[in-house]
Amino acid sequence: MTDKQGPADPALRGYEASVQDYTEAHLHLWVSACLGDGVQELDTMIVTAPDSLRSQFRCYDVMADEIEIVVQRIWRDIARMRMRRGH
């Protein structure tokens, strides 16, 4: 018997989920701020990334992929809001 927590441990899964949620929320806010400032080039967005995000996404390619996904989500959400207002 060991005290080591495995991936099946609910407390560990909850912690990992909360870290993931925090990171996604922080990434979403940062991308939204970049888009709000008119910055839409990934290179520029990467350079302006806060240190907390850089520590989560150390590899440029991974961060660029994550930014692209978040940008698509934000644009989709904006499009849905506009469609609802138009109806």
GROMACS .gro file of C-alpha atoms in nm:
model
   87
    1MET     CA    1   0.000   0.000   0.000
    2THR     CA    2   0.126   0.345  -0.087
    3ASP     CA    3   0.017   0.700  -0.013
    4LYS     CA    4   0.100   0.812  -0.366
    5GLN     CA    5  -0.200   0.958  -0.547
    6GLY     CA    6  -0.268   0.814  -0.888
    7PRO     CA    7  -0.452   0.972  -1.181
    8ALA     CA    8  -0.771   0.796  -1.067
    9ASP     CA    9  -0.770   0.988  -0.738
   10PRO     CA   10  -1.069   1.229  -0.741
   11ALA     CA   11  -0.877   1.498  -0.548
   12LEU     CA   12  -0.594   1.492  -0.801
   13ARG     CA   13  -0.835   1.499  -1.095
   14GLY     CA   14  -1.016   1.793  -0.937
   15TYR     CA   15  -0.690   1.981  -0.890
   16GLU     CA   16  -0.581   1.913  -1.248
   17ALA     CA   17  -0.922   2.026  -1.375
   18SER     CA   18  -0.907   2.350  -1.174
   19VAL     CA   19  -0.556   2.427  -1.303
   20GLN     CA   20  -0.674   2.358  -1.658
   21ASP     CA   21  -0.982   2.580  -1.607
   22TYR     CA   22  -0.768   2.861  -1.466
   23THR     CA   23  -0.523   2.839  -1.754
   24GLU     CA   24  -0.802   2.834  -2.013
   25ALA     CA   25  -0.974   3.131  -1.847
   26HIS     CA   26  -0.647   3.327  -1.833
   27LEU     CA   27  -0.571   3.240  -2.196
   28HIS     CA   28  -0.923   3.342  -2.298
   29LEU     CA   29  -0.894   3.679  -2.120
   30TRP     CA   30  -0.554   3.749  -2.273
   31VAL     CA   31  -0.664   3.658  -2.625
   32SER     CA   32  -0.978   3.871  -2.580
   33ALA     CA   33  -0.762   4.165  -2.470
   34CYS     CA   34  -0.534   4.120  -2.771
   35LEU     CA   35  -0.832   4.108  -3.008
   36GLY     CA   36  -0.984   4.411  -2.835
   37ASP     CA   37  -0.660   4.602  -2.896
   38GLY     CA   38  -0.670   4.502  -3.262
   39VAL     CA   39  -0.379   4.257  -3.232
   40GLN     CA   40  -0.460   3.961  -3.454
   41GLU     CA   41  -0.119   3.832  -3.558
   42LEU     CA   42  -0.011   3.523  -3.364
   43ASP     CA   43   0.353   3.634  -3.353
   44THR     CA   44   0.256   3.960  -3.182
   45MET     CA   45   0.018   3.783  -2.947
   46ILE     CA   46   0.285   3.534  -2.844
   47VAL     CA   47   0.534   3.811  -2.769
   48THR     CA   48   0.282   3.988  -2.543
   49ALA     CA   49   0.190   3.673  -2.348
   50PRO     CA   50   0.195   3.717  -1.970
   51ASP     CA   51   0.462   3.521  -1.783
   52SER     CA   52   0.201   3.294  -1.625
   53LEU     CA   53   0.090   3.180  -1.970
   54ARG     CA   54   0.444   3.144  -2.098
   55SER     CA   55   0.519   2.910  -1.809
   56GLN     CA   56   0.217   2.696  -1.902
   57PHE     CA   57   0.294   2.696  -2.276
   58ARG     CA   58   0.670   2.692  -2.316
   59CYS     CA   59   0.675   2.573  -2.676
   60TYR     CA   60   0.583   2.834  -2.939
   61ASP     CA   61   0.397   2.581  -3.155
   62VAL     CA   62   0.184   2.457  -2.865
   63MET     CA   63   0.103   2.809  -2.754
   64ALA     CA   64   0.018   2.914  -3.108
   65ASP     CA   65  -0.216   2.616  -3.141
   66GLU     CA   66  -0.385   2.700  -2.810
   67ILE     CA   67  -0.422   3.065  -2.909
   68GLU     CA   68  -0.573   2.967  -3.240
   69ILE     CA   69  -0.828   2.744  -3.067
   70VAL     CA   70  -0.920   3.017  -2.818
   71VAL     CA   71  -0.947   3.278  -3.094
   72GLN     CA   72  -1.184   3.049  -3.285
   73ARG     CA   73  -1.397   3.003  -2.971
   74ILE     CA   74  -1.409   3.377  -2.903
   75TRP     CA   75  -1.504   3.458  -3.263
   76ARG     CA   76  -1.769   3.184  -3.256
   77ASP     CA   77  -1.912   3.326  -2.933
   78ILE     CA   78  -1.914   3.679  -3.077
   79ALA     CA   79  -2.088   3.553  -3.393
   80ARG     CA   80  -2.353   3.374  -3.185
   81MET     CA   81  -2.417   3.687  -2.977
   82ARG     CA   82  -2.454   3.899  -3.290
   83MET     CA   83  -2.690   3.645  -3.448
   84ARG     CA   84  -2.907   3.645  -3.135
   85ARG     CA   85  -2.921   4.024  -3.130
   86GLY     CA   86  -3.017   4.026  -3.499
   87HIS     CA   87  -3.318   3.798  -3.447
   0.00000   0.00000   0.00000
